[in-house]
mmCIF file of C-alpha atoms and ligand atoms in Angstrom:
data_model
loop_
_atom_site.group_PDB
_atom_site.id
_atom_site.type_symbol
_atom_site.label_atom_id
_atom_site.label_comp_id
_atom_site.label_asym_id
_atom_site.label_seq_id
_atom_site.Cartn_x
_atom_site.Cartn_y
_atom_site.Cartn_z
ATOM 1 C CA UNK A 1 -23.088 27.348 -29.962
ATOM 2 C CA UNK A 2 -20.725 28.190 -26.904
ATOM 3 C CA UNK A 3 -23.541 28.406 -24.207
ATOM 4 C CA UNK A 4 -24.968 25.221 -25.702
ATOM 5 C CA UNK A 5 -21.555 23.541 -25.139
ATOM 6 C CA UNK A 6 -21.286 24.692 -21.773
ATOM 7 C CA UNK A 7 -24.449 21.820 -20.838
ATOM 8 C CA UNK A 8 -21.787 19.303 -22.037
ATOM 9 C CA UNK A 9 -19.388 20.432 -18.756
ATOM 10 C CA UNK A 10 -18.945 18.568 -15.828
ATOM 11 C CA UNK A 11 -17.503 18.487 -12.349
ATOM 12 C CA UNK A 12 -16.053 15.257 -12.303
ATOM 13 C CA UNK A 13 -16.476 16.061 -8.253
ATOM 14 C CA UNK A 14 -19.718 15.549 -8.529
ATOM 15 C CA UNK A 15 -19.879 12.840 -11.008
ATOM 16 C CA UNK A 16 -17.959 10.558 -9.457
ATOM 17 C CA UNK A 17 -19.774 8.800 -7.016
ATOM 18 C CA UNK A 18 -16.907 8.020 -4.970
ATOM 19 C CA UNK A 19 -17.688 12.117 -4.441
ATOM 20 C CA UNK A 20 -13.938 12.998 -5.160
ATOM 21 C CA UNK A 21 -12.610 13.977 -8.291
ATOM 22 C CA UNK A 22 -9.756 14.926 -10.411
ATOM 23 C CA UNK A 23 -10.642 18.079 -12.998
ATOM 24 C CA UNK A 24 -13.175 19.120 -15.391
ATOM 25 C CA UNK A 25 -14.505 16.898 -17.825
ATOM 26 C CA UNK A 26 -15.744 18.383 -20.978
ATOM 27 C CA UNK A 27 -17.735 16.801 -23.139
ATOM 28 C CA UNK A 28 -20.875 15.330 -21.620
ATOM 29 C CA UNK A 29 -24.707 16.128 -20.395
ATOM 30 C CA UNK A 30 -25.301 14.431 -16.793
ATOM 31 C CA UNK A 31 -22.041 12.914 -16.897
ATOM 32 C CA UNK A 32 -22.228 9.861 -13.661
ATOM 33 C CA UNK A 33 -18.973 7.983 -12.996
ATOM 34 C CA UNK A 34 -19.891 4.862 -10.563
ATOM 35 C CA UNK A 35 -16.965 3.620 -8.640
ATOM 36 C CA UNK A 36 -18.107 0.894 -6.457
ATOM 37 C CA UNK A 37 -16.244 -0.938 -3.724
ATOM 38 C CA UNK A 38 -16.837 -3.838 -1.748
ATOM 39 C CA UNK A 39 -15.534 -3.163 2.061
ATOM 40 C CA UNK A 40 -13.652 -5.768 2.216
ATOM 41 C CA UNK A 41 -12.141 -7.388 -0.464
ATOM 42 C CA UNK A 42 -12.325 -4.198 -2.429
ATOM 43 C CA UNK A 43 -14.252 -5.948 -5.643
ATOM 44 C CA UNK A 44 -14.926 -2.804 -7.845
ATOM 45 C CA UNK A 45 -17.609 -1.759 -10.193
ATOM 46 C CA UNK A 46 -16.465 0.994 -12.750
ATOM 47 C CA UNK A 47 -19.282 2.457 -14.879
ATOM 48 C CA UNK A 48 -19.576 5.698 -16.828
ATOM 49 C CA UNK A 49 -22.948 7.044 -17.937
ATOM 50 C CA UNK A 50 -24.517 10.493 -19.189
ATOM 51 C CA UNK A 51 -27.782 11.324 -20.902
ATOM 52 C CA UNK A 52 -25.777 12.820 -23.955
ATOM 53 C CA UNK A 53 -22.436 13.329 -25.082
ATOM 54 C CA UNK A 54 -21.282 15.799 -27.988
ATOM 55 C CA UNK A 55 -19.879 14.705 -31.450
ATOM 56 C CA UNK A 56 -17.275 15.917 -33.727
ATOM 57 C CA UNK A 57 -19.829 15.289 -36.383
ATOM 58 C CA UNK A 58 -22.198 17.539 -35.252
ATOM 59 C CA UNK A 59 -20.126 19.997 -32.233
ATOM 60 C CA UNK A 60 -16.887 20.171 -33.911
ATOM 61 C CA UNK A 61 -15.519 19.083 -30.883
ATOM 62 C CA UNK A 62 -14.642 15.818 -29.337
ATOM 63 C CA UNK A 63 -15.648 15.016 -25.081
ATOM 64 C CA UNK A 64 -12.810 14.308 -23.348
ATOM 65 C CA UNK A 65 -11.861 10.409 -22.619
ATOM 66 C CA UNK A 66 -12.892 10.195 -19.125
ATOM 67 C CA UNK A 67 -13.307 6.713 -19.552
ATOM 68 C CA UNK A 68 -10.147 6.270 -20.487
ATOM 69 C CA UNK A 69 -8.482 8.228 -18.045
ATOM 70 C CA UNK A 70 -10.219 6.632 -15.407
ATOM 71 C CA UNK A 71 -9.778 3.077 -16.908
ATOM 72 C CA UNK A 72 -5.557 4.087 -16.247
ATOM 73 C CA UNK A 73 -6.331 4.310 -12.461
ATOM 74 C CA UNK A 74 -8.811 1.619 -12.327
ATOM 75 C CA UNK A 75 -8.950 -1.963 -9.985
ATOM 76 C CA UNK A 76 -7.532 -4.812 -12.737
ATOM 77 C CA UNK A 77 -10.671 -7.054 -12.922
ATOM 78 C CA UNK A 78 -13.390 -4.271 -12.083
ATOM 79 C CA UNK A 79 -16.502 -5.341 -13.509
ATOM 80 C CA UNK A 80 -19.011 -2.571 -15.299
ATOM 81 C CA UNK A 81 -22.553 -4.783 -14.723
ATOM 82 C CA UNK A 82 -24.383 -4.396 -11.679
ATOM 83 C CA UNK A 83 -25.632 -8.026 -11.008
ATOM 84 C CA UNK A 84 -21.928 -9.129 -11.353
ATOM 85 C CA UNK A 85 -20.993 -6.353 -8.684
ATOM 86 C CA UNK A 86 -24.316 -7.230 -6.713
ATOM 87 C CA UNK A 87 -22.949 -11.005 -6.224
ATOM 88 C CA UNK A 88 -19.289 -9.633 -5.306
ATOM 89 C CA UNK A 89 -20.937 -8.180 -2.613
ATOM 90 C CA UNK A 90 -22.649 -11.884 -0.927
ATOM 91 C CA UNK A 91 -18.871 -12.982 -1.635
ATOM 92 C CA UNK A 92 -17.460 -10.251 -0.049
ATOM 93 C CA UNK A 93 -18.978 -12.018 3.577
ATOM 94 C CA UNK A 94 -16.045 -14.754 2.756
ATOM 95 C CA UNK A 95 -13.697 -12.094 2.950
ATOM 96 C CA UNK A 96 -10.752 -12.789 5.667
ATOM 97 C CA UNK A 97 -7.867 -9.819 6.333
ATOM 98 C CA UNK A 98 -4.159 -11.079 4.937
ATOM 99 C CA UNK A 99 -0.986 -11.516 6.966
ATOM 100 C CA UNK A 100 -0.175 -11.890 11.108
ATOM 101 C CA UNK A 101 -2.557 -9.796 13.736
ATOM 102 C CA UNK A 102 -0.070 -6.975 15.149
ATOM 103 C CA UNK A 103 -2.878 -5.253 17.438
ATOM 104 C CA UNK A 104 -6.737 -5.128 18.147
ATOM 105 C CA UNK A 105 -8.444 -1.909 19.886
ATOM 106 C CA UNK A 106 -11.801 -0.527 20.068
ATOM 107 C CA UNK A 107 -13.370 3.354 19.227
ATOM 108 C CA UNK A 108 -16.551 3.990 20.813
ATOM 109 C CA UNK A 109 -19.279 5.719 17.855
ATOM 110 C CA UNK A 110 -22.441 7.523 19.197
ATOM 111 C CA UNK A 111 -24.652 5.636 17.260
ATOM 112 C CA UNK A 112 -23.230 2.098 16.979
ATOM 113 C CA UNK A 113 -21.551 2.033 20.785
ATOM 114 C CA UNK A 114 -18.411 0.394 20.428
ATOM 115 C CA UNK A 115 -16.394 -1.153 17.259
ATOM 116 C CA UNK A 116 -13.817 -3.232 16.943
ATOM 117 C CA UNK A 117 -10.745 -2.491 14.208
ATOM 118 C CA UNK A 118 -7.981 -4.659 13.711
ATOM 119 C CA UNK A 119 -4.372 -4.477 12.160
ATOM 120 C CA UNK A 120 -2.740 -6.351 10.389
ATOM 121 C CA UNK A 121 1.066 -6.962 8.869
ATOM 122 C CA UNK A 122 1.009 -8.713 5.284
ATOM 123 C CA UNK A 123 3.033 -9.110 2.600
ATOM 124 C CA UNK A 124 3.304 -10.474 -1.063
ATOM 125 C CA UNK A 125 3.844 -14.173 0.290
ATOM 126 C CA UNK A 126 -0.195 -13.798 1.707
ATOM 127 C CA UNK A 127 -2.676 -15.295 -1.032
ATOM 128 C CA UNK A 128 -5.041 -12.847 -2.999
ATOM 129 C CA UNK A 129 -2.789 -10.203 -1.111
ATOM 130 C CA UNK A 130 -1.040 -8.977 -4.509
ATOM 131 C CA UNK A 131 -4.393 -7.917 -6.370
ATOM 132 C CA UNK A 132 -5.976 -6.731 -3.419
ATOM 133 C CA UNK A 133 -3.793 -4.463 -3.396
ATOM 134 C CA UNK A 134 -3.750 -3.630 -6.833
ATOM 135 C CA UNK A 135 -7.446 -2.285 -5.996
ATOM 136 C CA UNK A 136 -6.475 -0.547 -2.718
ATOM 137 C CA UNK A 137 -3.514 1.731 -4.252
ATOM 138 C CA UNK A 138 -6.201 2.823 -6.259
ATOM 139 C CA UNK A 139 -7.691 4.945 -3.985
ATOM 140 C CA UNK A 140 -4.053 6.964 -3.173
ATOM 141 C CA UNK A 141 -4.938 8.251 -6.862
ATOM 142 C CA UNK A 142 -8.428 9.610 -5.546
ATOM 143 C CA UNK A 143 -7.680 10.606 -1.933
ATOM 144 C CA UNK A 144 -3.618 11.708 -2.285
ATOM 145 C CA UNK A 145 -2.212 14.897 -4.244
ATOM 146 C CA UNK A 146 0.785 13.603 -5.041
ATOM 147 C CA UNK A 147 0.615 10.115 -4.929
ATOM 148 C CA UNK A 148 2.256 7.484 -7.461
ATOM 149 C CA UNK A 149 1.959 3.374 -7.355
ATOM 150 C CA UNK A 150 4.491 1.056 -6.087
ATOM 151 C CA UNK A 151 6.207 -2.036 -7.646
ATOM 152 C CA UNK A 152 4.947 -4.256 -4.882
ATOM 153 C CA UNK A 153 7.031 -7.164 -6.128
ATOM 154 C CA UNK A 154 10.102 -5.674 -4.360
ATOM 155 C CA UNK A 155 10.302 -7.920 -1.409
ATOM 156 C CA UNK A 156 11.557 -4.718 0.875
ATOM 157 C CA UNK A 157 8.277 -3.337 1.189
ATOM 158 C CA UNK A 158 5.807 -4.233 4.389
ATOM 159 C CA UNK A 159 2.390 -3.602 4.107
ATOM 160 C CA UNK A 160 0.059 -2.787 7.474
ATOM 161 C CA UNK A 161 -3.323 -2.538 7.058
ATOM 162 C CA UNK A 162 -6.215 -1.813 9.135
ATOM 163 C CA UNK A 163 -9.751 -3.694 9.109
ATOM 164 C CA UNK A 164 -13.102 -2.869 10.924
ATOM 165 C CA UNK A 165 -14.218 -6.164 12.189
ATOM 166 C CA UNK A 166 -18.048 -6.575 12.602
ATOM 167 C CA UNK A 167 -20.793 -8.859 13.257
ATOM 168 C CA UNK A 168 -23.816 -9.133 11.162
ATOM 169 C CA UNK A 169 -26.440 -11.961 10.275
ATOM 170 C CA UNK A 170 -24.287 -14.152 13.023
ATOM 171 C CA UNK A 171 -21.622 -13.848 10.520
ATOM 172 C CA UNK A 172 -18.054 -12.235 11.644
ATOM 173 C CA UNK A 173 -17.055 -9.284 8.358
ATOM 174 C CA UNK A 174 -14.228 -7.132 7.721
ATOM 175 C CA UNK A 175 -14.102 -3.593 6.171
ATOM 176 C CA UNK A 176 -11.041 -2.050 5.232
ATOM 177 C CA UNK A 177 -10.135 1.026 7.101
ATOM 178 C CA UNK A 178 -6.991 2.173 6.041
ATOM 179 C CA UNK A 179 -3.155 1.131 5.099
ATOM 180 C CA UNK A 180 0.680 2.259 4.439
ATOM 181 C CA UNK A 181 3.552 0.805 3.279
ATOM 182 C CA UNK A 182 6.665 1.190 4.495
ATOM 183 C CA UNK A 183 9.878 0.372 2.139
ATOM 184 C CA UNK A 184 12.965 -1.377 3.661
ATOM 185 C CA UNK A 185 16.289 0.558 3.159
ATOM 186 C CA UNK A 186 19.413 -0.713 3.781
ATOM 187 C CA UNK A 187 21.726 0.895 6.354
ATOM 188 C CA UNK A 188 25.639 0.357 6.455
ATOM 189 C CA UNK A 189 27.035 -2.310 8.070
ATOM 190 C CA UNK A 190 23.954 -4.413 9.112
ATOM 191 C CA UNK A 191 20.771 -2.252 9.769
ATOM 192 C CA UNK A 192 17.856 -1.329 7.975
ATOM 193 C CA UNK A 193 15.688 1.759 7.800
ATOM 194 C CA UNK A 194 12.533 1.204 6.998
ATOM 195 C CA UNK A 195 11.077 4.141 5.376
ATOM 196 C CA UNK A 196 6.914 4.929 5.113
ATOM 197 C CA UNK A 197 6.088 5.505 1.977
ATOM 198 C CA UNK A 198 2.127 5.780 1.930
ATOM 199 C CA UNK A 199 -1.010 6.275 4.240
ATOM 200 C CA UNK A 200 -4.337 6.504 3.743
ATOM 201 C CA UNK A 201 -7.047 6.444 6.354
ATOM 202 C CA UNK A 202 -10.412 6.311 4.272
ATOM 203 C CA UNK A 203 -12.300 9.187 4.422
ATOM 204 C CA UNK A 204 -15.623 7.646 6.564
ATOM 205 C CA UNK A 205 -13.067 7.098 9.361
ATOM 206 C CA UNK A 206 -10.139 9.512 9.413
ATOM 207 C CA UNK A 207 -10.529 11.536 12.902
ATOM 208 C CA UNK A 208 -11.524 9.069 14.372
ATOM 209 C CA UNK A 209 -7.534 8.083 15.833
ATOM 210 C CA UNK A 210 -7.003 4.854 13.347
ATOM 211 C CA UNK A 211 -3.719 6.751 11.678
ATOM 212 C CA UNK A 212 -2.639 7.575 15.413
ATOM 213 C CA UNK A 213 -3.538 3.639 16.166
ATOM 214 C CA UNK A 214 -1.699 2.291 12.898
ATOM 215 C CA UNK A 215 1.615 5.007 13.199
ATOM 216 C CA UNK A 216 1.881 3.393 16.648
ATOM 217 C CA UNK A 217 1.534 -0.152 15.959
ATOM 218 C CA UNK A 218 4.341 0.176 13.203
ATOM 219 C CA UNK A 219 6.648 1.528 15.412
ATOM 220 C CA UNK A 220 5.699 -1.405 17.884
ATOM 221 C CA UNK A 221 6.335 -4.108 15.523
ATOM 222 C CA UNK A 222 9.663 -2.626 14.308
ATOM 223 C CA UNK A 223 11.059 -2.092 18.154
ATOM 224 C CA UNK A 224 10.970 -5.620 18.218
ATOM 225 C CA UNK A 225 13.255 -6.026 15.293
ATOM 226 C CA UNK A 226 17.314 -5.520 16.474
ATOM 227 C CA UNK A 227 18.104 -5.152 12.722
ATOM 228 C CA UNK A 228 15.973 -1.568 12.253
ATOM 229 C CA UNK A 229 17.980 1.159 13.191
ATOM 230 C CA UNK A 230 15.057 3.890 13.060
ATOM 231 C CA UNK A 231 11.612 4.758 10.896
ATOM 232 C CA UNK A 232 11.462 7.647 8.503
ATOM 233 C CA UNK A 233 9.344 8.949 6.090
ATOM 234 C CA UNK A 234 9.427 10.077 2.329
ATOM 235 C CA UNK A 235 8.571 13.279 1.258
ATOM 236 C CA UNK A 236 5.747 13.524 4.249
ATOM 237 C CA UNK A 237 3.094 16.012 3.384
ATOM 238 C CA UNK A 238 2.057 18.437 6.567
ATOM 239 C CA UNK A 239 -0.861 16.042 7.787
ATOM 240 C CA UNK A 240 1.185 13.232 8.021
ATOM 241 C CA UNK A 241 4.045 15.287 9.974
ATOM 242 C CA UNK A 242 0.970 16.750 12.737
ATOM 243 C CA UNK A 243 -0.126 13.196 13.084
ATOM 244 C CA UNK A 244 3.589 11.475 13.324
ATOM 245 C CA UNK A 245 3.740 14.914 16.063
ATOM 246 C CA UNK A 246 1.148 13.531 18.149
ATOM 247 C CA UNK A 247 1.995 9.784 17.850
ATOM 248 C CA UNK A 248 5.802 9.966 18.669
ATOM 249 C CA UNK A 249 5.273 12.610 21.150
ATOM 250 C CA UNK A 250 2.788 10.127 23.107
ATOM 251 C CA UNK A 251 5.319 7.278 22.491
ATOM 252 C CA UNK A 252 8.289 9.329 24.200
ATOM 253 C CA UNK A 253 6.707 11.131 27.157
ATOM 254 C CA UNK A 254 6.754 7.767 28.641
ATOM 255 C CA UNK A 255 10.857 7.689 28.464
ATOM 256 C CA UNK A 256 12.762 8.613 31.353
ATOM 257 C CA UNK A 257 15.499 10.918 29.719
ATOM 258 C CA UNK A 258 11.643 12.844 28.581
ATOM 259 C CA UNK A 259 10.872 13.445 32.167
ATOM 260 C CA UNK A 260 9.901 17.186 32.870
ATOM 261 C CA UNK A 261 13.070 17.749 35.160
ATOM 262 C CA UNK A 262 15.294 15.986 32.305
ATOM 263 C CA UNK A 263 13.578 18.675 29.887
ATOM 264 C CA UNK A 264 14.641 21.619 31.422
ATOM 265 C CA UNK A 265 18.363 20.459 30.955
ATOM 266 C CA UNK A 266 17.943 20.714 27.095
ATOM 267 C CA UNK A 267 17.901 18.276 24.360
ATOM 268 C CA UNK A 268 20.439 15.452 25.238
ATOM 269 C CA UNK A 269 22.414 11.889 23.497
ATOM 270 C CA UNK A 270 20.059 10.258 26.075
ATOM 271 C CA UNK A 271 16.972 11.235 24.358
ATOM 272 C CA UNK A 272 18.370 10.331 21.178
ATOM 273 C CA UNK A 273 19.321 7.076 22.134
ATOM 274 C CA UNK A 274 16.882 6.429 24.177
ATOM 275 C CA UNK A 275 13.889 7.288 21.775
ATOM 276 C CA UNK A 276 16.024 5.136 18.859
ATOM 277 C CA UNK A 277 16.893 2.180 20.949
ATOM 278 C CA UNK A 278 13.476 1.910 22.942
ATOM 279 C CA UNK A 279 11.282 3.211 19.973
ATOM 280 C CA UNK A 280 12.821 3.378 16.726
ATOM 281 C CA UNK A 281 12.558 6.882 16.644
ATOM 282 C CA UNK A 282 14.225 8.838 14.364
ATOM 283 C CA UNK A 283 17.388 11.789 15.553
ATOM 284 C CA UNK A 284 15.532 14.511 13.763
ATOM 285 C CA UNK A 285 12.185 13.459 15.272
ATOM 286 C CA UNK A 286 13.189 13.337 18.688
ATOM 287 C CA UNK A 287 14.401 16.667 18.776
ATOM 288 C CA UNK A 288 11.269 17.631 17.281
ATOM 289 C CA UNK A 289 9.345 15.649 20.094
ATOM 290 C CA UNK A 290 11.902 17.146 22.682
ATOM 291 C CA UNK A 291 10.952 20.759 21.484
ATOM 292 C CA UNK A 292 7.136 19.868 21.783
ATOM 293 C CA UNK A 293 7.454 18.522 24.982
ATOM 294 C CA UNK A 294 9.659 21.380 26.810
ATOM 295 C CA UNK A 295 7.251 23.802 25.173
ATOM 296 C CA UNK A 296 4.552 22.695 27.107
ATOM 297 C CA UNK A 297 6.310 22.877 30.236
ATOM 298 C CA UNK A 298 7.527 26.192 29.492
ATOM 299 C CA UNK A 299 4.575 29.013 30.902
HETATM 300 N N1 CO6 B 1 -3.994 18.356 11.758
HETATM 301 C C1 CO6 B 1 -3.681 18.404 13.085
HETATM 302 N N2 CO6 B 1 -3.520 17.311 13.836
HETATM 303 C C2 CO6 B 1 -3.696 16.129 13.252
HETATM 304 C C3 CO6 B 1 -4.032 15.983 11.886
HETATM 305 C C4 CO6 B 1 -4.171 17.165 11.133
HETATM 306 N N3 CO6 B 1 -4.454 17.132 9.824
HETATM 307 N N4 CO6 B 1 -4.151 14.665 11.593
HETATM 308 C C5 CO6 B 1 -3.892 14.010 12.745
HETATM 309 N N5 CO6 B 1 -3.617 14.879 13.739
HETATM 310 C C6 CO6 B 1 -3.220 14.575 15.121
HETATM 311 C C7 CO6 B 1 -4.255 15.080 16.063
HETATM 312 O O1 CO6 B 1 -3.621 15.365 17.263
HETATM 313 C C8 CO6 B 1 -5.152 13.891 16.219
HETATM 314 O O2 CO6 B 1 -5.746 13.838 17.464
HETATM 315 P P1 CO6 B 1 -7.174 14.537 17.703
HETATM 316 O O3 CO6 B 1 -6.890 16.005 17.652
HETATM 317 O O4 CO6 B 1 -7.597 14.039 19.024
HETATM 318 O O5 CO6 B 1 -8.060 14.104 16.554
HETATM 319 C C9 CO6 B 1 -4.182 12.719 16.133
HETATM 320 O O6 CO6 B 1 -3.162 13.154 15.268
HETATM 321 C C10 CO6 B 1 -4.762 11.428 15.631
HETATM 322 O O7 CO6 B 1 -5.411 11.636 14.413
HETATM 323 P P2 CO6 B 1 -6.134 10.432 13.697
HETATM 324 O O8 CO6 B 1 -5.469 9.169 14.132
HETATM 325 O O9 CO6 B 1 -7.596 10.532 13.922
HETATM 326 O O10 CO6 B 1 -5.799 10.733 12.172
HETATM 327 P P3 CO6 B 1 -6.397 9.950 10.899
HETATM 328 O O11 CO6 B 1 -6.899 8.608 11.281
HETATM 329 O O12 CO6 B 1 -7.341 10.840 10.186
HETATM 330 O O13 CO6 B 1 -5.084 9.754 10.024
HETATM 331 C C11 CO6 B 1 -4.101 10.737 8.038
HETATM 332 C C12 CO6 B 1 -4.365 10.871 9.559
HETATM 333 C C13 CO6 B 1 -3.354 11.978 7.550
HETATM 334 C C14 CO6 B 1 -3.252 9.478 7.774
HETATM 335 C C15 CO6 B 1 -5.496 10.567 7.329
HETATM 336 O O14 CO6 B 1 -6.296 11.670 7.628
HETATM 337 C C16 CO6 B 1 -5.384 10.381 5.830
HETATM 338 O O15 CO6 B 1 -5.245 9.264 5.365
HETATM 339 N N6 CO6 B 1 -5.490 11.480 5.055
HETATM 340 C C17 CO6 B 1 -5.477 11.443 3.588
HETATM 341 C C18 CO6 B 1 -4.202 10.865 3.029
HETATM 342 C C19 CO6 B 1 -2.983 11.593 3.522
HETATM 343 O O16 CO6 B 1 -2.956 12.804 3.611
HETATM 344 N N7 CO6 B 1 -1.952 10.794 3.826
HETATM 345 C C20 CO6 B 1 -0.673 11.302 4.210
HETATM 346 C C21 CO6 B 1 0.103 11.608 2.984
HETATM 347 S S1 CO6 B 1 1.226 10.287 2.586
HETATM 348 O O17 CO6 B 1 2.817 11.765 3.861
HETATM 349 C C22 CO6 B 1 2.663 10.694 3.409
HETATM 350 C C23 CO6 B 1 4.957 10.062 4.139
HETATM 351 C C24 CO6 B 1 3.663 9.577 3.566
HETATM 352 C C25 CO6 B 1 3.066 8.551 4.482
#
């Protein structure tokens, strides 16, 4: 009976087709859950299948509700038939990214030379922008430990997002990349603090410098805002903290009271002010930055 069970096991790793997964699921022969997205507008199909699934009728034991489970995490409005999902997809060259145009850049690929990737600032205001990103927090569930959804009604939050822009057919098409939000804290007298919340760079393209790109280009449109005081970050997990290393560290070399001569000195109020006034950054962050930078000068 047991080793006969044991067929009805399955990685949900490997099930999904997404290729990520969350634990075992126990109940099913050849279980195969199909999570679909379009690139750009994120149109989902959800479908579970397996060749055979065991009964409390005849295994005394009932399969676990993946189904279920997965339905909790799911895109509102996913659709489970194929031709539906195949026609999302000839929609999904319609597709347009929401909100103002904060920054373009390029990242040269070895086999497709040189792509374009643009981002974007958008909020609930933007049409189609609340369900789309109903479907994109989705994917914090299948990519971050510890993640949770937001109540994206909340007019503090900002949203920047990041979009591949391509050409094909003689058609222009966007793919989303990657996104955080960032939630807007109030700071006595008259400030704010905006505080990043979540980021995800999508698997295919982390590496390739898009969180480096994105990091930047928040702190960019926030230095032009008198009101923020500085950027911080809640509960940031360690690869967040390397990359907000690298980013900040690259922003502040540039600063005079950074200069190699100023960093023998010590950490000073100049940095601090300097790196808050000119870049938004953070006391506790510039030290950090100050410590990374006189360590490299130091043999
Ligand atoms: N180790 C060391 N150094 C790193 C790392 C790690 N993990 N990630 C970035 N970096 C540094 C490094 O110097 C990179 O330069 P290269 O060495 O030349 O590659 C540089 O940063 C730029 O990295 P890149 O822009 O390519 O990073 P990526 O686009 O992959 O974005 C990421 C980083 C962590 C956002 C992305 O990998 C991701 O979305 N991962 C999964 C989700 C996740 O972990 N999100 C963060 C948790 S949420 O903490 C959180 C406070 C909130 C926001």
């Amino acid at each position: 009976m047991e080793k006969k069970l044991a067929e009805y096991k399955c990685d949900t790793n490997e099930a999904v087709c997404l290729k990520l997964g969350i634990e075992v699921a126990f109940g099913y022969k050849g279980l195969q859950i199909q999570l679909y997205y379009t690139a750009g507008n994120l149109s989902t199909l959800f479908k579970v299948k397996y060749s055979s699934k065991v009964t409390e009728k005849f295994d005394c034991v009932e399969a676990d509700d993946i189904e279920g489970k997965i339905r909790e995490i799911s895109p509102a409005g996913f659709t489970s038939n194929t031709d539906d999902f195949i026609s999302l997809l000839d929609k999904d060259a319609n597709f347009k990214p929401f909100g103002t145009l904060l920054h373009t850049y390029t990242v040269h690929n070895e086999e497709a030379g040189e792509l374009t990737y643009q981002i974007y600032k958008a909020d609930m205001t933007c049409a189609g922008f609340h369900e789309y990103h109903e479907r994109l927090q989705t994917f914090l569930m299948w990519f971050i430990e510890t993640a949770s959804f937001i109540d994206a009604d909340d007019d503090h939050w900002d949203f920047f997002l990041i979009f591949e822009k391509y050409n094909k057919d003689g058609e222009t098409l966007y793919a989303t990349v990657g996104y955080m939000t960032a939630y807007n804290y109030y700071v006595y007298p008259d400030k704010t603090r905006p505080r990043v919340s979540q980021m995800l760079i999508l698997p295919p393209y982390q590496g390739e410098g898009h969180g480096a790109q994105l990091l930047e280009s928040v702190h960019r449109f926030y230095c032009n805002l008198p009101k923020v005081q500085d950027i911080t970050a809640e509960d940031p997990s360690e690869n967040y903290v390397k990359l907000r290393d690298y980013v900040l560290t690259k922003l502040c070399q540039s600063l005079p009271s950074y200069a190699s001569d100023k960093l023998q000195l010590g950490f000073s109020e100049d940095m601090v002010k300097e790196a808050r006034d000119k870049l938004k950054v953070n006391k506790k962050h510039a030290r950090r930055v100050y410590e990374i930078l006189r360590l490299r000068t130091t043999d």
